[in-house]
Amino acid sequence: MYISTPLYEFDDHVIENPCSNLPWTEHRDTLDKDVAYPDLRTFSYICKIRTIQSFFMHMIEKDELEGKPVPLDLEIHMLRELREWENDETIRKHSRGYQNPLWLQHIGHLTRLSFCFVNKANIFSTNADNALQASCAACTSFRCLQKKKQIAQPWLAVLSQFRAAVTLWYIIWARMTPVPQHANDAIRDCSAVLAIFADRWPKAEHYRDCFEWLASTIPRSQPPGQLSTEARQGLASLLVKLEESGIHRTTSRMLHEICETGPRTEVHA
């Protein structure tokens, strides 16, 4: 993957206090007032969230927690770090390209989703509630970016949107409940996103087809959450194509559960 976005940007005017952005210049005897210093705030802001994400991934791999409930202390710590990052007012005024607030909010939604490992054991927990909220927000925010024609690399966008969509449908399936009212907009937005990608990029067709399968099959299952053998076999055939194209491990695990096993038989009150 190549990064095509500029590493930093220049303000239209000379930064009044360049040392705040370039701390390594603060010991210089004099500063050339005519120099337009690069604004590294967005760059450092993205570096911070990547550090947060990397720390979480390290803890998951170190403790072999993939697919398991995240320890409560780690979950609380990561969500606190994310909230502090989201509440940083440093770059609120930026509004250009991939540095605008909507893109940064979208990164926050995807990060929160990555912190929430959902399975049938914790499907009625606050963790699952956070995952559902983050999935809906990720689908809706990316659709807004797509309308503004501010689209990232298609491969990464398809994988992230598909993970959000599968998480949303997995929670609905495992909870054996109707589609929540607040999720309807997110489902519609994600459907449009994947349909547009599939129209412009043939490799995205399998992701669109799987999403359409989930959207048409899970809400119609009777009783809710109980899929027929034929329906699960249909998903299994789609899953083979998805794994050939590439799919996140967490996404694959959720789809395997849907097509291979049934959810818990009782509904949590």
Coordinates of C-alpha atoms in Angstrom, one line a residue:
M1 CA 0.0 0.0 0.0
Y2 CA 1.3 3.5 -0.9
I3 CA 0.4 6.7 1.0
S4 CA -0.7 9.3 -1.5
T5 CA -1.9 11.9 1.0
P6 CA 0.7 14.7 1.8
L7 CA 2.5 14.1 5.0
Y8 CA 1.7 17.6 6.2
E9 CA 0.1 20.8 5.0
F10 CA 0.9 24.5 4.8
D11 CA -1.5 27.1 6.2
D12 CA -2.4 30.0 4.0
H13 CA -0.6 32.3 6.3
V14 CA 2.7 32.0 8.2
I15 CA 2.2 30.1 11.5
E16 CA 2.4 32.6 14.3
N17 CA 4.2 30.3 16.7
P18 CA 6.1 27.7 14.6
C19 CA 7.8 26.3 17.7
S20 CA 4.5 24.8 18.8
N21 CA 4.5 22.6 15.7
L22 CA 8.2 22.2 15.3
P23 CA 9.6 21.8 18.8
W24 CA 13.0 20.9 17.4
T25 CA 13.4 24.6 16.3
E26 CA 12.7 26.2 19.7
H27 CA 16.4 26.4 20.5
R28 CA 17.3 28.4 17.4
D29 CA 18.6 31.9 18.0
T30 CA 16.4 33.4 15.3
L31 CA 13.5 32.3 13.1
D32 CA 12.9 33.6 9.6
K33 CA 9.6 35.3 9.8
D34 CA 9.0 34.9 6.1
V35 CA 9.1 31.1 6.2
A36 CA 5.8 29.3 6.0
Y37 CA 6.3 26.4 8.4
P38 CA 4.5 23.1 7.7
D39 CA 1.5 22.3 9.9
L40 CA 2.2 18.9 11.4
R41 CA -0.8 18.8 13.7
T42 CA -2.9 16.4 11.6
F43 CA 0.2 14.2 11.0
S44 CA 0.9 13.9 14.7
Y45 CA -2.8 13.3 15.4
I46 CA -2.9 10.4 13.1
C47 CA 0.4 9.0 14.5
K48 CA -1.2 9.1 17.9
I49 CA -4.2 7.0 16.9
R50 CA -2.0 4.6 15.1
T51 CA 0.0 4.2 18.3
I52 CA -3.2 3.4 20.2
Q53 CA -4.2 0.9 17.6
S54 CA -0.8 -0.8 17.5
F55 CA -0.7 -1.1 21.3
F56 CA -4.1 -2.8 21.3
M57 CA -3.0 -5.2 18.5
H58 CA 0.1 -6.0 20.5
M59 CA -1.8 -6.8 23.6
I60 CA -4.2 -9.1 21.7
E61 CA -1.4 -11.0 20.0
K62 CA 0.7 -11.2 23.2
D63 CA -2.1 -12.6 25.3
E64 CA -3.6 -14.7 22.4
L65 CA -7.0 -12.9 22.8
E66 CA -8.0 -13.1 19.2
G67 CA -11.8 -14.0 19.1
K68 CA -12.0 -14.0 22.9
P69 CA -13.6 -11.4 25.2
V70 CA -11.2 -8.5 25.8
P71 CA -10.2 -8.1 29.5
L72 CA -12.3 -5.4 31.2
D73 CA -9.2 -3.4 32.3
L74 CA -7.8 -3.4 28.8
E75 CA -11.1 -2.4 27.3
I76 CA -11.6 0.5 29.7
H77 CA -8.0 1.7 29.1
M78 CA -8.3 1.6 25.3
L79 CA -11.7 3.3 25.3
R80 CA -10.3 6.0 27.6
E81 CA -7.4 6.5 25.3
L82 CA -9.7 6.7 22.3
R83 CA -12.0 9.3 24.0
E84 CA -9.0 11.5 24.8
W85 CA -7.9 11.3 21.2
E86 CA -11.4 12.1 19.9
N87 CA -11.8 15.1 22.3
D88 CA -8.5 16.7 21.2
E89 CA -9.4 20.1 19.8
T90 CA -6.1 20.6 18.0
I91 CA -7.3 19.9 14.5
R92 CA -11.0 20.8 14.6
K93 CA -10.5 23.7 12.2
H94 CA -9.0 21.6 9.5
S95 CA -11.4 20.8 6.7
R96 CA -9.4 19.8 3.6
G97 CA -9.3 16.4 2.0
Y98 CA -8.4 13.4 4.2
Q99 CA -7.6 15.9 7.0
N100 CA -11.1 17.0 7.6
P101 CA -13.0 16.2 10.8
L102 CA -15.3 13.7 9.2
W103 CA -12.5 11.5 8.1
L104 CA -10.9 11.7 11.5
Q105 CA -14.3 10.8 13.1
H106 CA -14.5 7.9 10.8
I107 CA -11.1 6.7 11.9
G108 CA -12.3 6.9 15.5
H109 CA -15.4 4.8 14.7
L110 CA -13.3 2.1 13.0
T111 CA -10.9 2.1 16.0
R112 CA -13.7 1.7 18.5
L113 CA -15.0 -1.2 16.4
S114 CA -11.6 -2.9 16.4
F115 CA -11.6 -2.7 20.3
C116 CA -14.9 -4.6 20.5
F117 CA -14.5 -8.4 20.0
V118 CA -18.0 -9.7 19.9
N119 CA -19.0 -13.3 20.2
K120 CA -22.0 -15.2 21.5
A121 CA -20.7 -15.3 25.0
N122 CA -20.8 -11.4 25.4
I123 CA -23.5 -10.7 22.8
F124 CA -25.7 -8.9 25.4
S125 CA -22.9 -7.0 27.0
T126 CA -22.0 -3.3 26.9
N127 CA -19.1 -4.3 24.7
A128 CA -21.6 -5.6 22.1
D129 CA -23.6 -2.4 22.4
N130 CA -20.5 -0.4 21.7
A131 CA -19.7 -2.6 18.7
L132 CA -23.2 -2.1 17.3
Q133 CA -23.0 1.7 17.7
A134 CA -19.5 1.8 16.2
S135 CA -20.6 -0.3 13.2
C136 CA -23.5 1.9 12.5
A137 CA -21.4 5.1 12.8
A138 CA -18.7 3.7 10.5
C139 CA -21.2 2.8 7.8
T140 CA -22.9 6.1 8.0
S141 CA -19.8 8.3 8.2
F142 CA -18.2 6.6 5.2
R143 CA -21.3 7.0 3.1
C144 CA -21.1 10.8 3.8
L145 CA -17.4 10.7 2.7
Q146 CA -18.3 8.8 -0.4
K147 CA -20.9 11.4 -1.3
K148 CA -18.3 14.1 -1.0
K149 CA -16.1 12.0 -3.3
Q150 CA -13.4 11.8 -0.6
I151 CA -12.7 8.1 -0.9
A152 CA -9.7 6.2 0.4
Q153 CA -8.0 3.3 -1.3
P154 CA -10.9 1.0 -2.4
W155 CA -9.4 -2.2 -1.0
L156 CA -9.0 -0.9 2.5
A157 CA -12.4 0.8 2.4
V158 CA -14.2 -2.3 1.2
L159 CA -12.6 -4.4 4.0
S160 CA -13.4 -1.9 6.8
Q161 CA -17.0 -1.3 5.6
F162 CA -17.6 -5.0 5.2
R163 CA -16.3 -5.7 8.7
A164 CA -18.6 -3.1 10.1
A165 CA -21.6 -4.6 8.2
V166 CA -20.8 -8.1 9.3
T167 CA -20.5 -7.0 12.9
L168 CA -23.9 -5.3 12.7
W169 CA -25.6 -8.4 11.2
Y170 CA -23.8 -10.8 13.6
I171 CA -25.1 -8.9 16.6
I172 CA -28.7 -8.9 15.3
W173 CA -28.4 -12.6 14.4
A174 CA -26.9 -13.7 17.7
R175 CA -29.4 -11.6 19.8
M176 CA -32.3 -13.1 17.8
T177 CA -34.0 -9.7 17.6
P178 CA -35.5 -7.6 14.8
V179 CA -33.3 -4.9 13.2
P180 CA -33.0 -2.0 15.6
Q181 CA -34.5 1.2 14.4
H182 CA -31.2 3.1 14.7
A183 CA -29.5 0.6 12.5
N184 CA -31.7 1.0 9.4
D185 CA -29.8 4.0 8.1
A186 CA -26.5 2.3 8.6
I187 CA -27.7 -0.8 6.7
R188 CA -28.9 1.4 3.8
D189 CA -25.7 3.4 3.7
C190 CA -23.5 0.3 3.7
S191 CA -25.6 -1.3 1.0
A192 CA -25.1 1.8 -1.2
V193 CA -21.3 1.9 -0.4
L194 CA -20.7 -1.8 -1.4
A195 CA -22.9 -1.5 -4.4
I196 CA -21.0 1.4 -5.8
F197 CA -17.6 -0.3 -5.1
A198 CA -18.8 -3.5 -6.8
D199 CA -20.0 -1.5 -9.9
R200 CA -16.6 0.2 -10.2
W201 CA -14.3 -2.6 -8.9
P202 CA -15.1 -6.3 -9.8
K203 CA -13.2 -7.6 -6.8
A204 CA -15.8 -6.0 -4.5
E205 CA -18.7 -8.0 -5.9
H206 CA -18.3 -10.9 -3.4
Y207 CA -18.5 -8.5 -0.5
R208 CA -21.6 -6.9 -1.9
D209 CA -23.2 -10.3 -2.5
C210 CA -22.5 -11.4 1.0
F211 CA -23.9 -8.2 2.5
E212 CA -27.1 -8.6 0.4
W213 CA -27.4 -12.3 1.6
L214 CA -27.1 -11.2 5.2
A215 CA -29.6 -8.3 4.7
S216 CA -32.2 -10.5 3.0
T217 CA -31.8 -13.7 5.1
I218 CA -31.3 -12.7 8.7
P219 CA -34.3 -10.4 9.1
R220 CA -36.6 -13.1 7.5
S221 CA -35.3 -16.0 9.6
Q222 CA -38.1 -17.8 11.6
P223 CA -37.7 -17.9 14.5
P224 CA -35.3 -15.0 14.6
G225 CA -31.7 -16.1 14.6
Q226 CA -32.4 -19.6 13.3
L227 CA -31.3 -20.0 9.7
S228 CA -32.2 -22.9 7.5
T229 CA -29.6 -25.4 6.4
E230 CA -30.0 -24.2 2.8
A231 CA -29.4 -20.6 3.9
R232 CA -26.3 -21.5 5.8
Q233 CA -24.9 -23.5 2.9
G234 CA -25.4 -20.4 0.7
L235 CA -23.4 -18.3 3.0
A236 CA -20.7 -21.0 3.2
S237 CA -20.2 -20.8 -0.5
L238 CA -19.9 -17.1 -0.4
L239 CA -17.4 -17.3 2.4
V240 CA -15.1 -19.4 0.3
K241 CA -14.9 -16.7 -2.3
L242 CA -14.4 -14.0 0.3
E243 CA -11.5 -15.8 1.9
E244 CA -9.9 -16.2 -1.5
S245 CA -10.2 -12.4 -2.1
G246 CA -9.2 -11.5 1.5
I247 CA -11.0 -11.0 4.7
H248 CA -10.3 -9.9 8.2
R249 CA -9.9 -12.8 10.7
T250 CA -12.6 -11.4 13.0
T251 CA -15.0 -11.0 10.1
S252 CA -14.3 -14.5 8.9
R253 CA -14.9 -15.9 12.4
M254 CA -18.3 -14.2 12.7
L255 CA -19.4 -15.4 9.3
H256 CA -18.3 -19.0 10.1
E257 CA -20.4 -18.9 13.2
I258 CA -23.4 -17.8 11.3
C259 CA -23.2 -20.4 8.6
E260 CA -22.0 -23.3 10.8
T261 CA -23.8 -23.0 14.1
G262 CA -27.0 -21.6 15.6
P263 CA -27.1 -18.9 18.2
R264 CA -28.1 -19.5 21.9
T265 CA -31.7 -20.8 22.1
E266 CA -32.8 -18.3 24.8
V267 CA -33.3 -14.6 24.4
H268 CA -31.7 -12.4 27.0
A269 CA -34.3 -10.4 28.9

